[in-house]
Every structure is written in C-alpha cells, then in structure tokens.
Coordinates of C-alpha atoms in Angstrom, one line a residue:
M647 CA 27.0 -3.5 -56.6
L648 CA 24.8 -4.6 -59.5
S649 CA 24.5 -8.3 -60.1
R650 CA 25.9 -9.7 -63.3
R651 CA 22.4 -10.3 -64.6
A652 CA 21.4 -6.7 -63.8
M653 CA 24.5 -5.4 -65.6
L654 CA 23.8 -7.6 -68.6
A655 CA 20.2 -6.4 -68.7
G656 CA 21.3 -2.8 -68.5
S657 CA 23.7 -3.3 -71.4
V658 CA 20.9 -4.4 -73.7
L659 CA 18.3 -1.9 -72.8
G660 CA 18.2 1.1 -75.0
G661 CA 16.2 4.3 -75.1
S662 CA 12.5 4.7 -75.9
V663 CA 11.4 3.2 -79.1
L664 CA 8.6 5.7 -79.6
G665 CA 10.7 8.7 -78.8
G666 CA 13.1 7.8 -81.6
L667 CA 10.3 7.4 -84.0
G668 CA 8.7 10.7 -83.3
L669 CA 5.5 9.1 -82.0
R670 CA 5.7 10.1 -78.4
G671 CA 2.4 11.6 -77.3
A672 CA 1.7 14.1 -74.5
R673 CA 3.2 12.9 -71.2
A674 CA 0.7 11.0 -69.2
D675 CA 0.1 11.5 -65.6
G676 CA 0.3 8.6 -63.2
P677 CA 2.7 5.7 -62.9
T678 CA 4.9 4.4 -65.7
I679 CA 4.6 1.1 -67.4
R680 CA 7.9 0.1 -69.0
L681 CA 7.3 -2.1 -72.0
G682 CA 10.3 -4.0 -73.3
S683 CA 10.0 -4.2 -77.1
L684 CA 12.1 -6.0 -79.8
P685 CA 13.1 -3.9 -82.8
F686 CA 10.7 -5.6 -85.2
G687 CA 8.2 -7.0 -82.7
T688 CA 4.5 -6.2 -83.2
S689 CA 4.2 -4.8 -79.7
T690 CA 5.9 -1.7 -81.1
W691 CA 2.9 -1.3 -83.4
E692 CA 0.4 -1.4 -80.5
A693 CA 2.6 0.8 -78.4
A694 CA 2.9 3.4 -81.2
V695 CA -0.9 3.6 -81.4
I696 CA -1.2 3.9 -77.6
K697 CA 1.2 6.9 -77.5
A698 CA -0.1 8.6 -80.7
R699 CA -3.7 8.4 -79.6
G700 CA -3.0 9.3 -76.0
L701 CA -4.4 6.0 -74.7
D702 CA -2.0 5.8 -71.8
A703 CA -2.9 9.3 -70.5
A704 CA -6.6 8.5 -70.9
N705 CA -6.1 5.3 -68.8
G706 CA -4.0 6.8 -66.0
F707 CA -0.5 5.7 -66.8
Q708 CA 2.6 6.7 -68.8
L709 CA 3.8 4.1 -71.4
D710 CA 7.6 3.9 -71.8
A711 CA 8.6 1.6 -74.7
V712 CA 12.2 0.4 -74.1
K713 CA 14.3 -1.1 -76.9
L714 CA 15.6 -4.6 -76.3
A715 CA 18.2 -6.4 -78.4
G716 CA 16.4 -9.8 -78.6
N717 CA 14.4 -12.4 -76.8
D718 CA 17.2 -13.2 -74.3
A719 CA 17.5 -9.6 -73.4
A720 CA 13.8 -9.3 -73.0
R721 CA 13.7 -12.2 -70.6
I722 CA 16.7 -10.9 -68.6
G723 CA 15.2 -7.4 -68.4
F724 CA 11.9 -8.8 -67.3
I725 CA 13.2 -11.1 -64.6
G726 CA 15.7 -8.4 -63.4
G727 CA 13.0 -5.7 -63.2
Q728 CA 14.4 -3.4 -65.8
V729 CA 11.1 -3.5 -67.6
D730 CA 7.5 -4.1 -66.3
T731 CA 6.2 -6.1 -69.2
I732 CA 7.3 -7.9 -72.3
I733 CA 5.6 -10.1 -74.9
G734 CA 6.3 -13.6 -73.8
D735 CA 5.4 -17.2 -74.3
L736 CA 2.6 -18.8 -72.3
L737 CA 4.8 -21.9 -71.6
W738 CA 7.7 -19.8 -70.2
A739 CA 5.3 -17.8 -68.0
A740 CA 3.8 -21.1 -66.7
R741 CA 7.3 -22.5 -66.1
L742 CA 8.2 -19.4 -64.1
G743 CA 5.0 -19.7 -62.0
N744 CA 5.5 -23.4 -61.4
D745 CA 9.0 -22.8 -60.3
G746 CA 7.9 -20.3 -57.7
Q747 CA 8.1 -16.9 -59.6
A748 CA 4.6 -15.7 -59.9
V749 CA 3.9 -14.2 -63.3
R750 CA 0.6 -12.9 -64.8
F751 CA -0.3 -13.5 -68.5
M752 CA -2.4 -11.1 -70.5
P753 CA -3.3 -12.6 -73.9
Y754 CA -1.9 -10.6 -76.8
S755 CA -2.4 -12.6 -80.0
T756 CA -3.7 -15.9 -81.3
S757 CA -1.6 -15.6 -84.5
E758 CA 1.0 -18.3 -84.6
G759 CA 3.4 -19.9 -87.0
A760 CA 2.8 -22.2 -90.0
V761 CA 4.6 -24.6 -92.2
M762 CA 5.3 -22.8 -95.5
V763 CA 6.2 -24.3 -98.8
P764 CA 6.7 -22.9 -102.3
A765 CA 3.5 -22.5 -104.4
D766 CA 4.5 -25.4 -106.8
S767 CA 5.8 -27.7 -104.1
P768 CA 4.7 -31.4 -104.3
V769 CA 4.3 -31.3 -100.5
K770 CA 0.5 -31.3 -100.0
T771 CA 0.0 -33.1 -96.7
L772 CA 2.0 -33.6 -93.5
K773 CA 2.8 -37.1 -94.7
D774 CA 4.6 -35.6 -97.7
L775 CA 7.2 -34.1 -95.3
D776 CA 8.7 -37.6 -94.9
G777 CA 12.2 -37.4 -96.2
K778 CA 12.1 -33.7 -96.9
R779 CA 14.3 -30.9 -95.6
L780 CA 12.3 -29.1 -92.9
G781 CA 13.4 -25.9 -91.3
V782 CA 12.2 -25.1 -87.8
A783 CA 12.3 -21.6 -86.4
G784 CA 13.4 -21.7 -82.8
G785 CA 14.8 -24.8 -81.2
P786 CA 13.7 -28.4 -80.4
L787 CA 11.4 -27.1 -77.6
D788 CA 9.6 -24.4 -79.7
K789 CA 5.9 -24.7 -79.0
N790 CA 5.0 -24.7 -82.7
W791 CA 7.4 -27.5 -83.4
L792 CA 6.0 -29.6 -80.5
L793 CA 2.4 -29.0 -81.8
L794 CA 3.5 -30.0 -85.3
K795 CA 5.2 -33.2 -84.1
A796 CA 2.1 -34.1 -82.2
Q797 CA -0.2 -33.6 -85.2
A798 CA 2.1 -35.4 -87.6
K799 CA 2.1 -38.4 -85.4
D800 CA -1.6 -38.3 -84.8
A801 CA -2.8 -37.5 -88.3
A802 CA -0.1 -38.8 -90.6
G803 CA 1.5 -41.5 -88.4
I804 CA 5.0 -40.2 -88.9
D805 CA 7.7 -39.1 -86.4
L806 CA 8.8 -35.9 -88.0
E807 CA 11.9 -35.5 -85.9
H808 CA 13.3 -38.7 -87.5
A809 CA 11.3 -38.9 -90.8
A810 CA 12.4 -35.4 -92.0
E811 CA 15.8 -33.7 -92.2
I812 CA 15.4 -31.1 -89.5
A813 CA 17.3 -27.8 -89.4
Y814 CA 16.8 -25.4 -86.5
G815 CA 17.5 -21.7 -86.7
A816 CA 16.3 -18.2 -86.2
P817 CA 13.2 -17.2 -88.1
P818 CA 15.0 -14.8 -90.6
L819 CA 17.6 -17.5 -91.4
I820 CA 15.0 -20.3 -91.8
T821 CA 12.9 -18.1 -94.0
L822 CA 15.9 -17.1 -96.2
K823 CA 16.9 -20.8 -96.6
L824 CA 13.4 -21.7 -97.8
E825 CA 13.5 -18.8 -100.3
Q826 CA 16.9 -20.0 -101.5
G827 CA 15.7 -23.5 -102.1
A828 CA 17.9 -25.0 -99.3
L829 CA 14.8 -26.2 -97.5
D830 CA 11.7 -28.0 -98.8
A831 CA 9.4 -26.5 -96.1
A832 CA 9.8 -24.2 -93.1
L833 CA 7.9 -23.9 -89.8
T834 CA 8.3 -20.2 -89.0
Y835 CA 6.6 -17.4 -87.1
W836 CA 3.5 -15.7 -88.4
T837 CA 5.0 -12.4 -89.5
Y838 CA 7.4 -14.3 -91.7
C839 CA 4.6 -16.5 -93.0
A840 CA 2.7 -13.4 -94.0
R841 CA 5.8 -12.0 -95.8
L842 CA 6.2 -15.4 -97.6
E843 CA 2.6 -15.5 -98.6
A844 CA 3.1 -12.1 -100.2
K845 CA 5.7 -13.8 -102.3
K846 CA 3.3 -16.6 -103.4
Y847 CA 4.4 -19.2 -100.9
R848 CA 1.5 -21.3 -99.4
R849 CA 0.7 -22.6 -95.9
L850 CA 0.7 -26.4 -95.6
V851 CA -0.7 -26.3 -92.1
S852 CA -0.9 -23.5 -89.4
A853 CA -0.4 -23.8 -85.7
E854 CA -4.0 -22.7 -85.3
D855 CA -5.2 -25.6 -87.5
I856 CA -3.1 -28.0 -85.4
M857 CA -4.5 -26.7 -82.1
H858 CA -8.1 -27.2 -83.3
A859 CA -7.2 -30.7 -84.5
L860 CA -5.9 -31.4 -80.9
G861 CA -9.3 -30.6 -79.5
V862 CA -9.3 -26.9 -78.5
A863 CA -12.6 -25.1 -78.9
G864 CA -11.3 -21.8 -80.1
D865 CA -8.1 -19.9 -81.1
V866 CA -5.7 -19.8 -78.2
A867 CA -3.2 -17.0 -77.4
L868 CA 0.1 -18.6 -76.8
I869 CA 1.8 -15.3 -76.5
G870 CA 0.9 -12.4 -74.2
Y871 CA 2.0 -9.5 -72.1
L872 CA 3.8 -10.8 -69.0
F873 CA 3.8 -9.0 -65.7
Q874 CA 5.5 -10.0 -62.5
D875 CA 2.8 -10.5 -59.9
A876 CA 4.6 -8.1 -57.6
I877 CA 4.1 -5.3 -60.3
V878 CA 0.4 -6.1 -60.6
K879 CA 0.1 -5.7 -56.8
E880 CA 2.3 -2.6 -56.7
K881 CA 0.6 -0.8 -59.6
P882 CA -2.8 -2.3 -60.0
A883 CA -4.5 0.7 -61.5
A884 CA -1.7 1.2 -64.0
V885 CA -1.7 -2.4 -65.1
A886 CA -5.5 -2.3 -65.5
G887 CA -5.1 0.9 -67.5
F888 CA -2.5 -0.8 -69.7
A889 CA -4.9 -3.7 -70.3
R890 CA -7.6 -1.2 -71.4
A891 CA -5.2 0.8 -73.5
S892 CA -4.0 -2.4 -75.3
R893 CA -7.6 -3.4 -76.1
A894 CA -8.4 0.1 -77.3
A895 CA -5.4 0.2 -79.6
K896 CA -6.4 -3.2 -81.1
D897 CA -10.0 -2.0 -81.6
M898 CA -8.7 1.2 -83.3
L899 CA -6.6 -0.9 -85.7
A900 CA -9.5 -3.2 -86.4
Q901 CA -12.1 -0.5 -86.9
D902 CA -10.3 2.6 -88.2
P903 CA -8.1 2.0 -91.2
S904 CA -6.4 5.4 -90.7
T905 CA -4.8 4.1 -87.6
W906 CA -2.5 1.9 -89.7
Q907 CA -0.8 5.1 -90.9
I908 CA 0.8 5.2 -87.5
V909 CA 2.0 1.6 -87.7
R910 CA 3.1 1.2 -91.3
P911 CA 6.5 2.9 -90.9
L912 CA 7.3 0.3 -88.2
M913 CA 6.3 -2.8 -90.3
A914 CA 9.2 -2.9 -92.8
A915 CA 6.6 -3.9 -95.4
E916 CA 8.3 -3.7 -98.8
D917 CA 5.1 -3.4 -100.8
D918 CA 1.3 -3.1 -100.4
T919 CA 0.9 -6.9 -100.7
T920 CA 3.2 -7.5 -97.7
F921 CA 1.5 -4.7 -95.7
E922 CA -1.9 -6.2 -96.3
A923 CA -0.8 -9.7 -95.4
L924 CA 0.8 -8.5 -92.1
K925 CA -2.3 -6.3 -91.3
R926 CA -4.7 -9.2 -92.0
D927 CA -2.8 -11.7 -89.8
F928 CA -2.4 -9.2 -87.0
L929 CA -6.1 -8.4 -86.9
S930 CA -7.1 -12.1 -87.2
G931 CA -5.0 -12.7 -84.1
I932 CA -6.8 -10.3 -81.7
P933 CA -8.0 -12.3 -78.7
R934 CA -11.8 -12.1 -78.3
R935 CA -12.6 -14.8 -75.8
L936 CA -13.1 -14.8 -72.0
V937 CA -10.1 -15.6 -69.9
A938 CA -11.9 -18.8 -68.6
E939 CA -12.3 -20.1 -72.1
E940 CA -8.7 -19.3 -73.0
R941 CA -7.4 -21.1 -70.0
A942 CA -9.5 -24.2 -70.5
D943 CA -8.1 -24.7 -74.0
A944 CA -4.5 -23.7 -72.9
E945 CA -4.6 -26.4 -70.3
K946 CA -5.3 -29.0 -73.1
L947 CA -2.3 -27.7 -75.1
F948 CA -0.1 -27.6 -72.0
A949 CA -0.8 -31.3 -71.4
V950 CA 0.3 -32.1 -75.0
M951 CA 3.4 -30.0 -74.8
A952 CA 4.3 -31.2 -71.4
R953 CA 4.1 -34.8 -72.7
L954 CA 6.4 -34.0 -75.6
G955 CA 8.8 -31.5 -74.0
G956 CA 8.9 -32.8 -70.4
T957 CA 10.4 -30.9 -67.5
R958 CA 12.9 -29.2 -69.8
L959 CA 10.0 -27.3 -71.3
V960 CA 7.4 -26.9 -68.5
G961 CA 9.4 -27.2 -65.3
K962 CA 8.0 -28.8 -62.2
G963 CA 4.3 -28.2 -62.7
S964 CA 1.8 -30.6 -64.1
G965 CA -0.6 -27.8 -65.2
L966 CA -0.8 -24.1 -65.6
P967 CA -0.4 -22.1 -62.3
P968 CA -3.7 -21.2 -60.7
D969 CA -3.3 -17.4 -61.0
L970 CA -1.4 -17.3 -64.3
Y971 CA -4.0 -15.3 -66.3
Y972 CA -4.7 -11.7 -65.7
D973 CA -8.4 -11.1 -66.0
A974 CA -9.0 -7.6 -67.3
L975 CA -12.7 -7.8 -66.4
R976 CA -12.0 -8.7 -62.8
N977 CA -8.9 -6.4 -62.4
G978 CA -9.9 -3.5 -64.6

C-alpha cells in the first residue's frame, strides 16, 4: 500500500511539461532524469532548451520534465522519490542534510528578490521603510526577508519586523497589492521584480546588494537543483550529464539570441519590455564561480540566517553539511 505522502505526491504530479508544449526532442538513450517543474518556474525554460537542442541525448540521459502544482508538491515529490530533482532552496537542502537526509545542491541561479517601490515613492533608503506597509513574499522565515532584516538593522538601525507594517503572502498577491497601492513597498522574487521594473517600478535594494553588504565576495546561488545523494550514487553518469546539459543550455541562452525563441512562449511576457527584463535578470543570475567559492560565501550567509531564524529555519546543524554541494568538475 502507498503511504499517504506518496499518494499525495502522486496526486500533484502531472504529465510532461515539454511534451504538452510540443518541445520534446528525440528520445535520448540512457537513464531518465525526472525534473519536477512548477508551471511558471524558470527551470521549464532551461528544460525546454535541453530538449529542443538534444542536450540530454548528447549527454547520455533522457530528461523528463514533470508538472508540479506548487512548492509543497515539489518538496513532497522530491522527498518521496517521484522526481529525481527540483529547484530548491539552499537552506532547505542544508536542513535536510543536517537532519540526516543527504541531499546534493547544484547551483542554479544567483538572481534573488528585491524590495520594489513605485517610481515616485518617497522611500529612498531602508530607513524610510519605518512606519510603511511592507509586503513580504513568502513567510517570516523566507531567506530574502531574513537578509533584509539583518541589513536594515546593521545599516539603518531599525527592526523592520516591528518598525514596518508587515504583510506576508504569495509573490503574485504581494505584487498585486503593491500595484494596487495597498502596500508602500514589496519584497518579492526576481521574476516579479523584473515584471514590475517593466512597469516603471524601481528597486530599493536587492538581495544581491544585501549579501555583498554582509561580507560575501561574489554573487551566491541560494537556489539550485537538488538531488538525493542516493540518486547521485545510483545514476552518477546521468547526473553528471544533467549538470553538463544545464550548463550548455545556459551558455546557449547567453550566447545565441535565437535560443530565446524556444523559451519565450513559456515566459508569459506581456510585451517586449517585460521579456527583455526577464531575459536580462535570468542571464545575470547564471552561476560562474567555483564550488569552493560558492560554499565559502554561503557559509557566511548561513551563519546570518541561522542567527535570525534559529532551528526552525536551519534544523540541527551549525553549518552547511560537508558534502552538500555537487561539484560538476569533480563528478562530471
């Protein structure tokens, strides 16, 4: 009999994203990597390029992109083994590892969220958020929110959680409330920031800016492809091939503008301005650093977020698990 978790996972897993979009390439030989994708997640962009350009076949595996209903479904499907990989949060991966469930993290993007305000807003600095209505995408333990609180206290001397009127919510709702004028500012995810910029909203401060202010040397990928360590050991060549295909797809998007013709139908970009903003921020978020450099900076950020979020956020560990990062150079 299936467990309740497995049945729930099965109820939220749909068919192939790429097959439904007519982007499925020639069937690849070799083992399958099942990628759990959210309907509007950017992993569908990369997966579409991999399939359309045959990068899975060229790297010895078959990519199967599986529709998932949302973040909770993605986590359930990943833990239950219904998918091999999802885009996940570094902190969640670290928590799983520290709690005894070995997970490997493959950096996906350094693009993060930002605090957005209307173009004519009187809010010019973090200190100006004192007394304002601030929307926060996610919840009180969202990594961008923890980073923002740390920076506001260090740079502006204010405790945002109490100085501002905070409203938590899903990114689409927080973004809508900002546009409707119900919020003075909104901390939201990068894709929503790009869409708001296309509507003449401006960034007050980005998560990348905050990370640099907290002492990291370079841009840090706080989201990545997650693999169970057991999958890496069971299908090492396929996982290494997936890492190569992911890098190749990103390189094509960076170097060959025609590749975006594959992606644009998936972007829900209402106009060219929105398309260009999304494209720009996706490309600027491509990780370029060595794993050792990534990890060194991630450890610094982990310490900050552990201090602010405690065990509710990071679990039992005092640092990142030793083998958390998947090193494509070493494994590929």
